[in-house]
Amino acid sequence: MLDIAAVTKEEGFDLHLHTTASDGELTPLELMQYAVEKRLKTISITDHDTINGVEEAYSISHNLPIQLIRGIELSSSYKDRRIDILGYGIHPTNHLKKKLELIFENRLDRANKMLKLLNSYGVHINMRDIRKQMVGELICRPHIAMAIVEKGYASCKIDAFRRYISDDSPTHVPLDTMSAEEAIATIHEAGGHAVLAHPRLIKDDQLVLELLHLGLDGIEVWHRRHTSKDVKKYKRMAKKYEILQTGGSDFHTYAHYLGEFGYKR
């Protein structure tokens, strides 16, 4: 039985990782091997809206000296805000697969709409340009950003986001997502624990408290963008509401330092 509380009591865990199945730069195998090199004991692959990466990793994890927790990061919304919900210990149920198929189609539809807007602003890229940046099948904004860079319309991914596809840019199209309540219920149906991802990025503590009353099992206390003050605050919340405390680097690239996210006991 999965015991996240026991995992986070010890050093050597990272429960928020992304692979090429969504918007990470390492394949599931490369990420697993890197985690072993970093001498981590327990990890969770939590790709955005897909379990393809973690299932691939799970098939080889038995041959490696590391514990792999099946995970996911579901895109959702609450009061018109983007909310990411982490799921741990999930099983690939038919219900979950159907939900993910719908999100896959929504991401494809959003990408096509963004392409039309980008073209109208003089950024001439197409779906082939985007797919050249992908290893998996799920289209994420970093893939669009990399296509923009490759075509010479931006100097780097950060520049592409800032100029064209950030949330407040003229060519951004919001992702059609499930509600936060539905995301939590989907994770529970799949036998998992639902955890609020990187609460600091929500930038609204009252909203965080509201979300904790929707049936969440935990909150991501430690994250590479959380300050020591944030960590103390979210630990207090977790203890008050008697929910799980989790943490991870939100790893996408080597620049994110796998297994290092400044957690303090």
Tab-separated table of C-alpha atoms in Angstrom, residues 28-239:
chain	number	residue	atom	x	y	z
A	28	PRO	CA	10.999	7.940	-19.124
A	29	LEU	CA	14.055	5.661	-19.311
A	30	GLU	CA	16.494	8.591	-19.204
A	31	LEU	CA	14.679	10.091	-16.241
A	32	MET	CA	14.681	6.814	-14.334
A	33	GLN	CA	18.397	6.344	-14.973
A	34	TYR	CA	19.132	9.920	-13.923
A	35	ALA	CA	17.153	9.450	-10.705
A	36	VAL	CA	19.254	6.362	-9.931
A	37	GLU	CA	22.430	8.366	-10.614
A	38	LYS	CA	21.186	11.013	-8.162
A	39	ARG	CA	20.668	8.223	-5.621
A	40	LEU	CA	17.003	8.962	-5.107
A	41	LYS	CA	14.956	6.353	-3.277
A	42	THR	CA	11.433	7.199	-4.446
A	43	ILE	CA	10.138	9.208	-7.398
A	44	SER	CA	6.833	9.851	-9.101
A	45	ILE	CA	6.452	10.664	-12.783
A	46	THR	CA	3.590	13.153	-12.993
A	47	ASP	CA	3.266	14.096	-16.653
A	48	HIS	CA	0.589	16.582	-17.630
A	49	ASP	CA	-2.679	14.842	-18.515
A	50	THR	CA	-1.130	11.535	-19.588
A	51	ILE	CA	0.005	8.285	-17.994
A	52	ASN	CA	1.971	7.080	-21.038
A	53	GLY	CA	5.316	8.148	-19.589
A	54	VAL	CA	4.821	6.645	-16.149
A	55	GLU	CA	3.486	3.386	-17.599
A	56	GLU	CA	6.576	3.108	-19.796
A	57	ALA	CA	8.788	3.829	-16.787
A	58	TYR	CA	6.872	1.356	-14.629
A	59	SER	CA	7.602	-1.439	-17.086
A	60	ILE	CA	11.354	-1.052	-16.461
A	61	SER	CA	11.312	0.116	-12.834
A	62	HIS	CA	11.495	-3.419	-11.447
A	63	ASN	CA	15.055	-3.689	-12.799
A	64	LEU	CA	16.229	-0.510	-11.066
A	65	PRO	CA	17.031	0.196	-7.392
A	66	ILE	CA	14.337	2.826	-6.983
A	67	GLN	CA	10.648	2.994	-6.066
A	68	LEU	CA	8.375	4.484	-8.721
A	69	ILE	CA	4.945	5.831	-7.758
A	70	ARG	CA	2.434	6.019	-10.584
A	71	GLY	CA	1.461	9.664	-10.892
A	72	ILE	CA	-0.148	12.336	-13.041
A	73	GLU	CA	-0.689	16.100	-13.044
A	74	LEU	CA	-4.232	16.871	-14.161
A	75	SER	CA	-5.084	20.264	-15.627
A	76	SER	CA	-8.244	21.666	-14.089
A	77	SER	CA	-9.994	24.930	-13.333
A	78	TYR	CA	-11.629	26.557	-10.335
A	79	LYS	CA	-13.304	29.970	-10.434
A	80	ASP	CA	-11.758	30.624	-13.858
A	81	ARG	CA	-8.252	29.866	-12.558
A	82	ARG	CA	-5.934	27.144	-13.849
A	83	ILE	CA	-5.373	24.635	-11.060
A	84	ASP	CA	-3.026	21.651	-11.328
A	85	ILE	CA	-3.909	18.569	-9.297
A	86	LEU	CA	-1.312	15.854	-8.717
A	87	GLY	CA	-2.473	12.251	-8.468
A	88	TYR	CA	-0.399	9.580	-6.702
A	89	GLY	CA	-0.854	5.832	-6.651
A	90	ILE	CA	-3.277	5.902	-9.563
A	91	HIS	CA	-4.318	2.892	-11.612
A	92	PRO	CA	-4.977	3.041	-15.388
A	93	THR	CA	-8.739	2.548	-15.143
A	94	ASN	CA	-11.051	2.848	-18.130
A	95	HIS	CA	-12.640	5.920	-16.551
A	96	LEU	CA	-9.255	7.646	-16.262
A	97	LYS	CA	-8.294	6.706	-19.811
A	98	LYS	CA	-11.537	8.170	-21.182
A	99	LYS	CA	-10.946	11.420	-19.301
A	100	LEU	CA	-7.398	11.636	-20.670
A	101	GLU	CA	-8.594	10.950	-24.223
A	102	LEU	CA	-10.912	13.949	-23.935
A	103	ILE	CA	-8.096	16.161	-22.643
A	104	PHE	CA	-5.894	14.953	-25.526
A	105	GLU	CA	-8.518	16.136	-28.020
A	106	ASN	CA	-8.923	19.439	-26.173
A	107	ARG	CA	-5.163	20.050	-26.329
A	108	LEU	CA	-5.125	19.320	-30.055
A	109	ASP	CA	-8.053	21.686	-30.621
A	110	ARG	CA	-6.323	24.421	-28.607
A	111	ALA	CA	-3.102	23.998	-30.587
A	112	ASN	CA	-4.964	24.412	-33.888
A	113	LYS	CA	-6.685	27.562	-32.618
A	114	MET	CA	-3.364	28.987	-31.429
A	115	LEU	CA	-1.797	28.245	-34.805
A	116	LYS	CA	-4.478	30.298	-36.555
A	117	LEU	CA	-3.920	33.206	-34.184
A	118	LEU	CA	-0.138	32.981	-34.507
A	119	ASN	CA	-0.401	33.014	-38.299
A	120	SER	CA	-2.654	36.067	-38.137
A	121	TYR	CA	0.109	37.806	-36.147
A	122	GLY	CA	2.729	36.909	-38.747
A	123	VAL	CA	4.167	33.872	-36.927
A	124	HIS	CA	3.994	31.278	-39.669
A	125	ILE	CA	4.303	27.831	-38.121
A	126	ASN	CA	2.172	24.757	-38.694
A	127	MET	CA	1.330	21.473	-37.002
A	128	ARG	CA	4.280	19.712	-38.641
A	129	ASP	CA	6.626	22.253	-37.048
A	130	ILE	CA	5.097	21.543	-33.638
A	131	ARG	CA	5.201	17.764	-33.989
A	132	LYS	CA	8.911	17.955	-34.846
A	133	GLN	CA	9.432	19.146	-31.261
A	134	MET	CA	7.503	16.259	-29.724
A	135	VAL	CA	8.473	12.759	-28.650
A	136	GLY	CA	5.091	11.802	-27.196
A	137	GLU	CA	1.637	12.529	-28.593
A	138	LEU	CA	0.392	15.154	-26.121
A	139	ILE	CA	0.734	18.746	-27.371
A	140	CYS	CA	1.904	21.178	-24.692
A	141	ARG	CA	2.732	24.859	-24.980
A	142	PRO	CA	6.520	24.301	-24.750
A	143	HIS	CA	6.300	22.349	-28.024
A	144	ILE	CA	4.667	25.362	-29.674
A	145	ALA	CA	7.284	27.634	-28.122
A	146	MET	CA	10.129	25.500	-29.487
A	147	ALA	CA	8.572	25.586	-32.966
A	148	ILE	CA	8.393	29.384	-32.748
A	149	VAL	CA	12.085	29.512	-31.789
A	150	GLU	CA	13.151	27.107	-34.539
A	151	LYS	CA	11.412	29.274	-37.133
A	152	GLY	CA	13.278	32.340	-35.848
A	153	TYR	CA	10.385	34.267	-34.323
A	154	ALA	CA	11.869	34.192	-30.809
A	155	SER	CA	15.317	33.797	-29.300
A	156	CYS	CA	14.408	31.077	-26.759
A	157	LYS	CA	11.415	29.331	-25.182
A	158	ILE	CA	11.069	32.009	-22.504
A	159	ASP	CA	11.030	34.693	-25.187
A	160	ALA	CA	8.445	32.753	-27.192
A	161	PHE	CA	6.186	32.440	-24.154
A	162	ARG	CA	6.592	36.082	-23.216
A	163	ARG	CA	5.875	37.407	-26.699
A	164	TYR	CA	3.292	34.975	-27.994
A	165	ILE	CA	1.805	32.219	-25.829
A	166	SER	CA	1.808	33.216	-22.145
A	167	ASP	CA	-1.576	33.374	-20.437
A	168	ASP	CA	-1.928	37.105	-21.131
A	169	SER	CA	-0.518	37.117	-24.678
A	170	PRO	CA	-2.722	37.886	-27.709
A	171	THR	CA	-2.351	34.445	-29.296
A	172	HIS	CA	-2.922	32.344	-26.184
A	173	VAL	CA	-5.979	30.074	-26.057
A	174	PRO	CA	-7.016	28.687	-22.649
A	175	LEU	CA	-7.122	24.925	-22.342
A	176	ASP	CA	-10.613	23.491	-21.956
A	177	THR	CA	-10.214	21.518	-18.739
A	178	MET	CA	-12.286	19.627	-16.206
A	179	SER	CA	-13.208	21.326	-12.944
A	180	ALA	CA	-10.977	20.915	-9.905
A	181	GLU	CA	-13.737	18.887	-8.264
A	182	GLU	CA	-13.880	16.569	-11.289
A	183	ALA	CA	-10.084	16.192	-11.347
A	184	ILE	CA	-10.064	15.199	-7.668
A	185	ALA	CA	-12.907	12.724	-8.231
A	186	THR	CA	-11.107	11.266	-11.273
A	187	ILE	CA	-7.949	10.641	-9.237
A	188	HIS	CA	-9.958	9.078	-6.419
A	189	GLU	CA	-11.807	6.841	-8.868
A	190	ALA	CA	-8.416	5.639	-10.117
A	191	GLY	CA	-7.486	4.711	-6.549
A	192	GLY	CA	-5.103	7.614	-6.036
A	193	HIS	CA	-4.380	10.472	-3.655
A	194	ALA	CA	-5.229	13.971	-4.972
A	195	VAL	CA	-2.715	16.685	-4.063
A	196	LEU	CA	-2.736	20.415	-4.830
A	197	ALA	CA	0.327	21.255	-6.946
A	198	HIS	CA	2.613	24.265	-6.297
A	199	PRO	CA	0.109	26.354	-4.282
A	200	ARG	CA	2.431	29.388	-4.283
A	201	LEU	CA	1.863	29.769	-8.024
A	202	ILE	CA	-1.869	30.214	-7.418
A	203	LYS	CA	-1.019	33.505	-5.665
A	204	ASP	CA	-4.195	33.464	-3.588
A	205	ASP	CA	-4.132	31.792	-0.173
A	206	GLN	CA	-7.893	32.115	0.258
A	207	LEU	CA	-8.374	30.200	-2.982
A	208	VAL	CA	-5.905	27.569	-1.768
A	209	LEU	CA	-7.962	27.127	1.407
A	210	GLU	CA	-11.141	26.764	-0.638
A	211	LEU	CA	-9.489	24.092	-2.761
A	212	LEU	CA	-8.453	22.155	0.339
A	213	HIS	CA	-12.140	21.807	1.210
A	214	LEU	CA	-12.956	20.105	-2.099
A	215	GLY	CA	-11.678	16.708	-0.971
A	216	LEU	CA	-7.954	17.031	-1.579
A	217	ASP	CA	-5.774	14.495	0.216
A	218	GLY	CA	-2.677	16.663	0.351
A	219	ILE	CA	-0.784	19.792	-0.608
A	220	GLU	CA	2.603	20.168	-2.297
A	221	VAL	CA	4.551	21.779	0.535
A	222	TRP	CA	8.009	21.613	-1.080
A	223	HIS	CA	8.600	22.883	-4.609
A	224	ARG	CA	11.574	24.519	-6.309
A	225	ARG	CA	9.687	27.819	-6.461
A	226	HIS	CA	8.560	27.758	-2.830
A	227	THR	CA	10.457	29.910	-0.363
A	228	SER	CA	11.193	28.789	3.205
A	229	LYS	CA	8.301	31.030	4.262
A	230	ASP	CA	6.004	29.243	1.816
A	231	VAL	CA	7.103	25.862	3.130
A	232	LYS	CA	6.275	26.815	6.715
A	233	LYS	CA	2.880	28.184	5.676
A	234	TYR	CA	1.849	25.106	3.694
A	235	LYS	CA	3.107	22.776	6.414
A	236	ARG	CA	0.810	24.587	8.852
A	237	MET	CA	-2.104	24.183	6.443
A	238	ALA	CA	-1.385	20.488	6.012
A	239	LYS	CA	-1.218	19.897	9.744
